[in-house]
PDB file of C-alpha atoms in Angstrom:
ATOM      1  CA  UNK A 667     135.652 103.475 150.778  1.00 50.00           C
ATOM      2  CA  UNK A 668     134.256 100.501 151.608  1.00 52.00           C
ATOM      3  CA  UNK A 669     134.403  96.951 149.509  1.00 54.00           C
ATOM      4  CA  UNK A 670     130.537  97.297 148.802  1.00 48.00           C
ATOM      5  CA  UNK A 671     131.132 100.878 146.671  1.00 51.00           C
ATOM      6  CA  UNK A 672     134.583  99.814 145.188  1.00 58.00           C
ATOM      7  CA  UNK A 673     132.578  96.713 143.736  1.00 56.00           C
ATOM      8  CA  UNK A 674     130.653  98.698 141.019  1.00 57.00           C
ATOM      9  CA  UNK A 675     133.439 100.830 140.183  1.00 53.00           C
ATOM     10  CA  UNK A 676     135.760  97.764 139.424  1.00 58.00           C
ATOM     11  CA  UNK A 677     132.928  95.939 137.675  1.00 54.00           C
ATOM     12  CA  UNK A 678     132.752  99.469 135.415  1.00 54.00           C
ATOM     13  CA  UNK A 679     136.513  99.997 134.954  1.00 53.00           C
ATOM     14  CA  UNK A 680     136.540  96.288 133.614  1.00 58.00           C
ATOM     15  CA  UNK A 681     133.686  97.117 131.159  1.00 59.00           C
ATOM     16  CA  UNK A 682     135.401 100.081 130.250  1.00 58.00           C
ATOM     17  CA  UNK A 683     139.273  98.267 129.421  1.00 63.00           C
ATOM     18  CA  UNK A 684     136.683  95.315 127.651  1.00 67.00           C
ATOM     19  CA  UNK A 685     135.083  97.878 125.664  1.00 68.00           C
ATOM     20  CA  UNK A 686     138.418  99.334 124.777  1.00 70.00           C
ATOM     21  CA  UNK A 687     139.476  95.734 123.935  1.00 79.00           C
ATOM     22  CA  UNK A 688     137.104  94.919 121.469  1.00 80.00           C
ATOM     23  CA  UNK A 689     136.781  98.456 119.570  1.00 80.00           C
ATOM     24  CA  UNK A 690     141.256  98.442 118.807  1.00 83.00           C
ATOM     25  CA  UNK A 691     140.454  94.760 118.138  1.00 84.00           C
ATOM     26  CA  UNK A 692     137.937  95.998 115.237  1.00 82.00           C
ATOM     27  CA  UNK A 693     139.811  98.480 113.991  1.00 81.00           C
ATOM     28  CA  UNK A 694     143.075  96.461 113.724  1.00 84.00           C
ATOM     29  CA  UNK A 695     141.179  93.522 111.963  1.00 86.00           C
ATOM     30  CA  UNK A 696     139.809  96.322 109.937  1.00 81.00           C
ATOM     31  CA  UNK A 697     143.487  98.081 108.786  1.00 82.00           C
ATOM     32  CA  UNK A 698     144.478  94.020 108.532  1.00 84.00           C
ATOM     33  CA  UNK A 699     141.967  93.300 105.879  1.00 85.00           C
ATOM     34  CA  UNK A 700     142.700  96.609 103.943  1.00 80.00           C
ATOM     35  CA  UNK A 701     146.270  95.564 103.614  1.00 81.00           C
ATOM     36  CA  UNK A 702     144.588  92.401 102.295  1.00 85.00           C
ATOM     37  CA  UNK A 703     142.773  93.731  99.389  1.00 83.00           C
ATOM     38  CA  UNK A 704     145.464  95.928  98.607  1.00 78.00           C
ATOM     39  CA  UNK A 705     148.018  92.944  98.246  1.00 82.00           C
ATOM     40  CA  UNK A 706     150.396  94.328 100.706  1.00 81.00           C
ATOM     41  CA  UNK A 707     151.248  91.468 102.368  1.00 83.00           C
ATOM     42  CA  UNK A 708     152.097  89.891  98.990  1.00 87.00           C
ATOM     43  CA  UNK A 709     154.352  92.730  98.123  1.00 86.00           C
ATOM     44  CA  UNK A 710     156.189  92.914 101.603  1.00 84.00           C
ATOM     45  CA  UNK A 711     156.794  88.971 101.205  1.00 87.00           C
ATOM     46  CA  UNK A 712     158.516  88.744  97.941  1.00 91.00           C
ATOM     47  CA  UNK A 713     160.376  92.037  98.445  1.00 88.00           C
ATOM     48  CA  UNK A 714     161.884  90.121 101.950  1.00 89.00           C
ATOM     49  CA  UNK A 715     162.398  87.449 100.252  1.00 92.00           C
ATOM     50  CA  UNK A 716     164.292  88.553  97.176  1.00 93.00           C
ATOM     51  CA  UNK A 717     166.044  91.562  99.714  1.00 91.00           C
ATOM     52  CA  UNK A 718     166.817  88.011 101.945  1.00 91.00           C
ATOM     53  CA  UNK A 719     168.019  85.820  98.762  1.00 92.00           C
ATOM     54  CA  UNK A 720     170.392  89.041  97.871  1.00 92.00           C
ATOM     55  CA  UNK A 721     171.705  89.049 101.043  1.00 91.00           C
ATOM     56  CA  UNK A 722     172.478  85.453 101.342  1.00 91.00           C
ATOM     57  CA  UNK A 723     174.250  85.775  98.273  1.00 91.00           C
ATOM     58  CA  UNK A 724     177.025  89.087  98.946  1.00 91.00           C
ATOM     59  CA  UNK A 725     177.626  88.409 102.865  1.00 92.00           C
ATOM     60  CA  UNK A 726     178.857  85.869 104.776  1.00 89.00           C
ATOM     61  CA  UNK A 727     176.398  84.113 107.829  1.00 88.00           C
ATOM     62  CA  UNK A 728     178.925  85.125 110.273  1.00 87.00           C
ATOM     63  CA  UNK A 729     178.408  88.819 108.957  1.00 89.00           C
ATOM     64  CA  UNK A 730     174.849  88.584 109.894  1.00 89.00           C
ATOM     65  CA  UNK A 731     174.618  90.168 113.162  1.00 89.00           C
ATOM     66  CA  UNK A 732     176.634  93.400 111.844  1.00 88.00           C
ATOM     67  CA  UNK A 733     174.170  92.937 108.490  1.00 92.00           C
ATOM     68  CA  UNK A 734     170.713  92.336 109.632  1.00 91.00           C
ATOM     69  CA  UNK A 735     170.528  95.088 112.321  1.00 92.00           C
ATOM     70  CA  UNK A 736     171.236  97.601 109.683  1.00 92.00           C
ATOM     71  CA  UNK A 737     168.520  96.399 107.371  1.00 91.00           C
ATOM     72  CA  UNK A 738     165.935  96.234 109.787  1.00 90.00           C
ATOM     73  CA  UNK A 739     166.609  99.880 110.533  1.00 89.00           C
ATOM     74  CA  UNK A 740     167.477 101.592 107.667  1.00 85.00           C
ATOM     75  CA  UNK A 741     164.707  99.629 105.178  1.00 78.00           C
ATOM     76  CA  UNK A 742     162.316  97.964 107.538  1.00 71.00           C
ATOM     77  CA  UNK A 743     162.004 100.284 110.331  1.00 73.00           C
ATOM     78  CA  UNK A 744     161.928 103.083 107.815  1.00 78.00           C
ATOM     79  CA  UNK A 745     158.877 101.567 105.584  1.00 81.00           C
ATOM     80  CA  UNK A 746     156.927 101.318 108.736  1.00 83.00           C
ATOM     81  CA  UNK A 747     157.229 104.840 109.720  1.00 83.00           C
ATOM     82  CA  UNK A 748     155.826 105.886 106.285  1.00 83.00           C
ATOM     83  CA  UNK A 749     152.946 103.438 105.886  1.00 82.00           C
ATOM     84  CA  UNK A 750     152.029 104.392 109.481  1.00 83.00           C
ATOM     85  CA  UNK A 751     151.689 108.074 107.805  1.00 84.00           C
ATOM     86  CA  UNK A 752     150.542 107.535 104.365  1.00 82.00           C
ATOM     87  CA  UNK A 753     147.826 105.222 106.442  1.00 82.00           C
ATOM     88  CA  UNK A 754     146.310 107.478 108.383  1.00 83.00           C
ATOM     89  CA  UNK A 755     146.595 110.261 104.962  1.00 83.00           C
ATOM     90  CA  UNK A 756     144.502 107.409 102.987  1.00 81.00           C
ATOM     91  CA  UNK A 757     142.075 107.200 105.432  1.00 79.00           C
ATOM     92  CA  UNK A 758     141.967 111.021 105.788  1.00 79.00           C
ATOM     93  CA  UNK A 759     141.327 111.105 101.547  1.00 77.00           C
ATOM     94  CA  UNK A 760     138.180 109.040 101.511  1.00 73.00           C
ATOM     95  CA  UNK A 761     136.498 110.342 104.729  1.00 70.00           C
ATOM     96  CA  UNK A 762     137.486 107.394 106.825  1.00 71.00           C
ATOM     97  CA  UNK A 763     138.205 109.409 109.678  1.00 68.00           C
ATOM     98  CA  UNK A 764     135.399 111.256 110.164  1.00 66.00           C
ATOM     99  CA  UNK A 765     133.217 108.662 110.296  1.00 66.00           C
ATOM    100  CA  UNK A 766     135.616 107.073 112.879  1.00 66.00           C
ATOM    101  CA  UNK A 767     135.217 110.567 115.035  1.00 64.00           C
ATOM    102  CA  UNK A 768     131.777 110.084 115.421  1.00 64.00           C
ATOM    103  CA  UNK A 769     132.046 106.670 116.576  1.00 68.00           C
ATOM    104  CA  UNK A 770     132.963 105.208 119.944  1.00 68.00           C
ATOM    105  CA  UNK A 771     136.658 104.411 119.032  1.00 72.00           C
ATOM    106  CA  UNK A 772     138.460 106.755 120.852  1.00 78.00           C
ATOM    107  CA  UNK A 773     142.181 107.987 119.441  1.00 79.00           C
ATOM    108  CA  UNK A 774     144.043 105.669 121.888  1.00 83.00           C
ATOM    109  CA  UNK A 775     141.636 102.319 120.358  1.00 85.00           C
ATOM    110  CA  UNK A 776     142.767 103.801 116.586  1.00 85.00           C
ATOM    111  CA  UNK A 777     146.861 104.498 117.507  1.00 87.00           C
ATOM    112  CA  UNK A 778     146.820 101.295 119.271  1.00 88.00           C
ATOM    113  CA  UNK A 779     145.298  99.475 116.378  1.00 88.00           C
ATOM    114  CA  UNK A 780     148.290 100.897 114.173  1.00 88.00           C
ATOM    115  CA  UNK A 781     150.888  99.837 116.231  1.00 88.00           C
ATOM    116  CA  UNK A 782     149.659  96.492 116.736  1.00 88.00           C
ATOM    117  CA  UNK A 783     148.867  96.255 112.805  1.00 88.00           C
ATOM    118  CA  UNK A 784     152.101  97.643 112.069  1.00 87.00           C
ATOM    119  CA  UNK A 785     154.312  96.511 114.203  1.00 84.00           C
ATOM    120  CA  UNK A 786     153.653  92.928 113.877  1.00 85.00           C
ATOM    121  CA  UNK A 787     153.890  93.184 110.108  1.00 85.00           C
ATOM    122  CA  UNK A 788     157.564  94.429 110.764  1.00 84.00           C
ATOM    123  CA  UNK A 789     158.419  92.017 113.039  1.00 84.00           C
ATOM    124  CA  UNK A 790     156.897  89.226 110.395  1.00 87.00           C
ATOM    125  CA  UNK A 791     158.515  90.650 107.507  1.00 87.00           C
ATOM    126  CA  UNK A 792     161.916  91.162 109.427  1.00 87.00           C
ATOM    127  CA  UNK A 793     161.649  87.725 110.986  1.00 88.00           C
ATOM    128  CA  UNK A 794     161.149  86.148 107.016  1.00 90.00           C
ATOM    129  CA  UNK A 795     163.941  88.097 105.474  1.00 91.00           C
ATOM    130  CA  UNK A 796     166.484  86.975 107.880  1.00 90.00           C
ATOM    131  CA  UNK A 797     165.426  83.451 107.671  1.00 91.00           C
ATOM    132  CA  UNK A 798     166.237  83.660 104.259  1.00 92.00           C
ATOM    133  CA  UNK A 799     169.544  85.487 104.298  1.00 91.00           C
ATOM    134  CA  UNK A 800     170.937  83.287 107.147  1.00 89.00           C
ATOM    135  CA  UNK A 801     168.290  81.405 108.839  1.00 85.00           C
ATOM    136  CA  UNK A 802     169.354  81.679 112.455  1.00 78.00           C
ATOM    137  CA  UNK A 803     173.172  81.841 112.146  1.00 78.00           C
ATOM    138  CA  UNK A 804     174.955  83.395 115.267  1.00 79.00           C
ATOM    139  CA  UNK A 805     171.420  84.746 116.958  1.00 86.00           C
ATOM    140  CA  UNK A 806     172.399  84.323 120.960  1.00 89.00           C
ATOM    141  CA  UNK A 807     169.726  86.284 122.224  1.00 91.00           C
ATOM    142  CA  UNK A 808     166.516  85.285 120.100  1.00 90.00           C
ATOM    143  CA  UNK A 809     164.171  87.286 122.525  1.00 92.00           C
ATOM    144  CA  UNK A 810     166.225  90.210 122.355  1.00 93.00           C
ATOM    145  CA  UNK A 811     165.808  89.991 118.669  1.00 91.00           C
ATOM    146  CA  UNK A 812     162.202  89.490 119.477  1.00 91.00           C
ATOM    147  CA  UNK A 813     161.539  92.363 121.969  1.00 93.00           C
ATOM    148  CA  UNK A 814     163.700  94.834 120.089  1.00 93.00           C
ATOM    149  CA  UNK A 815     162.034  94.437 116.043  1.00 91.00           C
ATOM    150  CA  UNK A 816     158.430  94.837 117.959  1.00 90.00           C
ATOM    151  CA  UNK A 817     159.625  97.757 119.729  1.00 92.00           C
ATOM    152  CA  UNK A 818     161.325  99.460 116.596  1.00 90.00           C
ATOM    153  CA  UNK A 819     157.928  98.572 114.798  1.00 88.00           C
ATOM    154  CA  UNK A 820     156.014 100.153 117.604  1.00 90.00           C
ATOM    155  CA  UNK A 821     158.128 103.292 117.869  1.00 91.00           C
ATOM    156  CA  UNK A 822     158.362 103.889 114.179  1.00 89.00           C
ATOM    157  CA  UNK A 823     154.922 103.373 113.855  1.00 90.00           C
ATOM    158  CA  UNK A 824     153.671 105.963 116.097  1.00 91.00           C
ATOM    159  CA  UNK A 825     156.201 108.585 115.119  1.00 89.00           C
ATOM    160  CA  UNK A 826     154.636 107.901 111.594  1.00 88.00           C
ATOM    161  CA  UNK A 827     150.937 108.297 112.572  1.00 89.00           C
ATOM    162  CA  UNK A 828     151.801 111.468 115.061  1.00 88.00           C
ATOM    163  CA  UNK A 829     153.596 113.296 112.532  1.00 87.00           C
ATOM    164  CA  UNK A 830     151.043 112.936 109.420  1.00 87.00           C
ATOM    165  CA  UNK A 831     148.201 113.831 111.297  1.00 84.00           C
ATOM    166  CA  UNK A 832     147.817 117.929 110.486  1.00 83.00           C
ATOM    167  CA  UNK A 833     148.563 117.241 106.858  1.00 82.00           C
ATOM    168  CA  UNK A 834     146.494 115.863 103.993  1.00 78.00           C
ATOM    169  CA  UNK A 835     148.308 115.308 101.761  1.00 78.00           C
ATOM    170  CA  UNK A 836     151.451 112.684 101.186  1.00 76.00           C
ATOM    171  CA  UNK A 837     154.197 115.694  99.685  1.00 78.00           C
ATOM    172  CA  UNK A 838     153.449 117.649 102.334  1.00 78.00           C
ATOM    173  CA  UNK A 839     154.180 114.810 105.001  1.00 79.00           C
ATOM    174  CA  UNK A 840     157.090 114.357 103.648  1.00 75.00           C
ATOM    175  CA  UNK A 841     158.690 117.257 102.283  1.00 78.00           C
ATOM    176  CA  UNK A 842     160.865 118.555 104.724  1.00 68.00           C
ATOM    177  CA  UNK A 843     159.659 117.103 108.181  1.00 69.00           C
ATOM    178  CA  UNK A 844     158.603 113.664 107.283  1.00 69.00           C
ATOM    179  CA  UNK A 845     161.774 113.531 105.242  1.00 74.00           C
ATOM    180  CA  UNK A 846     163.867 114.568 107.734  1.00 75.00           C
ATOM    181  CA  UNK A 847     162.456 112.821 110.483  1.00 80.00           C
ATOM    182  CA  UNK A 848     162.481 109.771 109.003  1.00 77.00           C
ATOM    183  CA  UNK A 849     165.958 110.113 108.063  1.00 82.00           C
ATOM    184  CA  UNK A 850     167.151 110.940 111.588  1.00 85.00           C
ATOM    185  CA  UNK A 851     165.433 107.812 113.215  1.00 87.00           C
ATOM    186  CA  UNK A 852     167.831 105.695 110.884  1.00 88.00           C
ATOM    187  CA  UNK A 853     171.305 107.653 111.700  1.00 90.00           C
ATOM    188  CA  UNK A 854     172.363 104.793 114.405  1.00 93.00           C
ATOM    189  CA  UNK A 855     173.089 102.590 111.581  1.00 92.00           C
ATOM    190  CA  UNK A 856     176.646 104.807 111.467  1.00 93.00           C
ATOM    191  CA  UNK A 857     176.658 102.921 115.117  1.00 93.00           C
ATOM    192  CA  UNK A 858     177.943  99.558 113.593  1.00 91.00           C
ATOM    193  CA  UNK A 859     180.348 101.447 111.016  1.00 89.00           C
ATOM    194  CA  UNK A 860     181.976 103.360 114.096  1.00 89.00           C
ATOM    195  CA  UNK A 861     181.648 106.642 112.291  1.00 89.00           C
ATOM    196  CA  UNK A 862     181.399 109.527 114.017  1.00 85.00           C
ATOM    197  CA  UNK A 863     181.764 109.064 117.864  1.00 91.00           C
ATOM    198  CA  UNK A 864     179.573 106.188 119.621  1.00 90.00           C
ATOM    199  CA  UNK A 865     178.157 108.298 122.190  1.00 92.00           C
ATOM    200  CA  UNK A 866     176.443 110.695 119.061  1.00 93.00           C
ATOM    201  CA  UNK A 867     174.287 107.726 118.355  1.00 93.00           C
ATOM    202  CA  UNK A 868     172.919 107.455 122.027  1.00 94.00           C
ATOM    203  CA  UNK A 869     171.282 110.156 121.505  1.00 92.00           C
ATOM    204  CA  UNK A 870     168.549 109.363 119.066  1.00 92.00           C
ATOM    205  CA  UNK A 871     165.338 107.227 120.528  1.00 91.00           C
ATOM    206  CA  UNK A 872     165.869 104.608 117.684  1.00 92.00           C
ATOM    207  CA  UNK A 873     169.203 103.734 119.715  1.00 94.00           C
ATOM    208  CA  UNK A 874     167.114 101.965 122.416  1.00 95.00           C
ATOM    209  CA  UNK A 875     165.696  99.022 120.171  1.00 94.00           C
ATOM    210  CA  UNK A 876     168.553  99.385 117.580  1.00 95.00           C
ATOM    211  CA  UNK A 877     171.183  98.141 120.374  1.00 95.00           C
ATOM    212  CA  UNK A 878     168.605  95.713 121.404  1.00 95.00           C
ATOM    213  CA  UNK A 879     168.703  93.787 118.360  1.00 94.00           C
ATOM    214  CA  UNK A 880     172.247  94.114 118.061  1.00 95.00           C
ATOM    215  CA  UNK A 881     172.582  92.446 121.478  1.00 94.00           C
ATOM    216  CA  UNK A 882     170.844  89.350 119.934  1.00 93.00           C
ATOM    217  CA  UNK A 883     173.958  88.912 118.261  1.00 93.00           C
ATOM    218  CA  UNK A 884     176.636  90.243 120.013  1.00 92.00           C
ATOM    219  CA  UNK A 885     177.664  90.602 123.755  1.00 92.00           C
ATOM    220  CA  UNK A 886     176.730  93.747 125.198  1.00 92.00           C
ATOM    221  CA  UNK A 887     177.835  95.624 128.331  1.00 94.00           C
ATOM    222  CA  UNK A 888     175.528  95.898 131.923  1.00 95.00           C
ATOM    223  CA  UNK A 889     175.463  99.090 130.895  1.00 96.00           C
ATOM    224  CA  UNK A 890     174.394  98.988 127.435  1.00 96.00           C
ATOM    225  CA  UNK A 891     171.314  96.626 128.083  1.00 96.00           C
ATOM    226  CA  UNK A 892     170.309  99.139 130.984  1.00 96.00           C
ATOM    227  CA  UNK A 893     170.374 101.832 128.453  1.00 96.00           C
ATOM    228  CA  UNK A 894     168.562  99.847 125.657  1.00 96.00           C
ATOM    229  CA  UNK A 895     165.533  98.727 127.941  1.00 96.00           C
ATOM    230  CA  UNK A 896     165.652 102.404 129.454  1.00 96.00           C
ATOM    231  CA  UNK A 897     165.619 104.371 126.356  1.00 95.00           C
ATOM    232  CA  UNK A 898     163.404 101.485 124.824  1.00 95.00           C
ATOM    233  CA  UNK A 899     160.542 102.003 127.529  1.00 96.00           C
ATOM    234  CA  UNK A 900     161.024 106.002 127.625  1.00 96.00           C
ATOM    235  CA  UNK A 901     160.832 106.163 123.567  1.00 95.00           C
ATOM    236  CA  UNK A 902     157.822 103.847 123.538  1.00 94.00           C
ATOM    237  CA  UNK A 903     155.683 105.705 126.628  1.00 95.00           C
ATOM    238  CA  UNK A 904     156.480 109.300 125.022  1.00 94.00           C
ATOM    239  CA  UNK A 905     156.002 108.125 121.017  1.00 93.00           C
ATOM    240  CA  UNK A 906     152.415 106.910 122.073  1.00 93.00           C
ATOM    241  CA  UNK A 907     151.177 109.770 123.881  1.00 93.00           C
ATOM    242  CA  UNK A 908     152.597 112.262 121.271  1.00 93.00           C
ATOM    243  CA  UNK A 909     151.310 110.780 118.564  1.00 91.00           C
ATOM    244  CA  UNK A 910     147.938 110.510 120.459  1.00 89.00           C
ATOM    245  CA  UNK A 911     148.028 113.917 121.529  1.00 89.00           C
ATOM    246  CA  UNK A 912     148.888 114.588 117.971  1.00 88.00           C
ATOM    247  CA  UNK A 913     145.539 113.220 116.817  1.00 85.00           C
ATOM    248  CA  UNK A 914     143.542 114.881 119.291  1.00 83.00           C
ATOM    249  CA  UNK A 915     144.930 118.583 118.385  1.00 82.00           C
ATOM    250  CA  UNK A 916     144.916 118.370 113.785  1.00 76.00           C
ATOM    251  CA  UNK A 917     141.954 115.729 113.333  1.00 72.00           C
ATOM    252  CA  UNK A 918     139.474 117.200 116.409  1.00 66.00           C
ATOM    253  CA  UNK A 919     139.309 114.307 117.824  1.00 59.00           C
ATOM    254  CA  UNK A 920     137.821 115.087 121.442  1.00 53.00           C
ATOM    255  CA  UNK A 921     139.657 112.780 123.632  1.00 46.00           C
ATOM    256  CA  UNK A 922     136.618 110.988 125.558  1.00 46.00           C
TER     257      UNK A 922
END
């Protein structure tokens, strides 16, 4: 194919990725300011900061990199994957999503929207409750820290949205397979209390960014950061297109 026919299709796929852009750019601005009038981002801020200020007070800073990584998973990580659910049920209660299936968004604009919503806000509110426990005390690796809080946000996030969309109704998201779910992306916690053998916790997707964070802290082996970014990358690429595939099957939403 020559230059002169590969022009317009270039100058299409560009409108096409703009278009894309602008319409997860909306929607996330959108889910932003709803979080806003609800006074979420007031609530998430004084619960890291009294969580933080609690912290600071029972443990040590040289116990924060055994400390903090548990947090982030077990409370953090956890809230994300059920406000990435209960989101997408509110929206589902007042007809917000069927007025967003006749529009141009298409389900990849909206899941990308609630990972980048949600994801940042648990990298924000994990970022402000260990600056108050113990500032930066003992973190080697901040972009480790950095890579792996975004990625946990991202991952739990998507699990969320994928697994409420056939249901309608919060109890029945969460009783048994939200419950369970959510509980099983939090097991590698038992990691850093060497319960159970280590190799167990290898095995859950939450591993990848959980030993990620914990290398921001302490050193790891060649091995374990090859298995972190690995798993990390793997989790991410199949969370996204589940939970997208997810939408498309329980809310009719034609891919286009």
């Amino acid at each position: 194919m020559s230059s002169v026919t590969q022009a317009p299709a270039r100058v299409g796929a560009m409108r096409r990725a703009g278009r894309s852009v602008a319409r997860t750019a909306s929607t996330a601005a959108l889910d932003a300011r709803l979080l806003w009038r609800n006074q979420f981002y007031t609530v998430s801020l004084v619960v890291c900061v009294l969580l933080g200020g609690g912290l600071r007070f029972f443990f040590a800073p040289d116990q924060a990199g055994a400390v903090l990584p548990v947090i982030y998973l077990l409370m953090v990580g956890a809230s994300t994957y059920f406000i990435g659910g209960a989101f997408v049920l509110l929206e589902k209660s007042q007809d917000t999503l069927v007025a967003l299936r006749t529009s141009p968004l298409r389900p990849r604009d909206y899941l990308r929207a609630k990972v980048l919503v949600f994801g940042s806000l648990l990298a924000a509110e994990c970022t402000i409750l260990g600056a108050v426990a113990f500032g930066a005390a003992g973190v080697e690796r901040g972009w480790a820290l950095a890579i792996g809080l975004l990625a946990l946000g991202v991952l739990q996030t998507a699990i969320g949205v994928g697994q409420s969309a056939p249901h309608g109704a919060v109890t029945t998201f969460l009783i048994p397979g939200g419950a369970l779910i959510g509980t099983a992306l939090q097991l590698p916690i038992f990691y850093v209390f060497e319960v159970g053998p280590a190799w167990l916790w290898y095995l859950f997707p939450t591993h990848g960014p959980f030993l990620m964070i914990l290398g921001a802290w302490r050193d790891l082996d060649t091995w374990q950061w090859a298995y972190a970014v690995g798993v990390t990358v793997v989790a991410l690429l199949w969370s996204l297109r589940w939970a997208r595939r997810r939408l498309d099957e329980h809310l009719d939403w034609t891919s286009r």
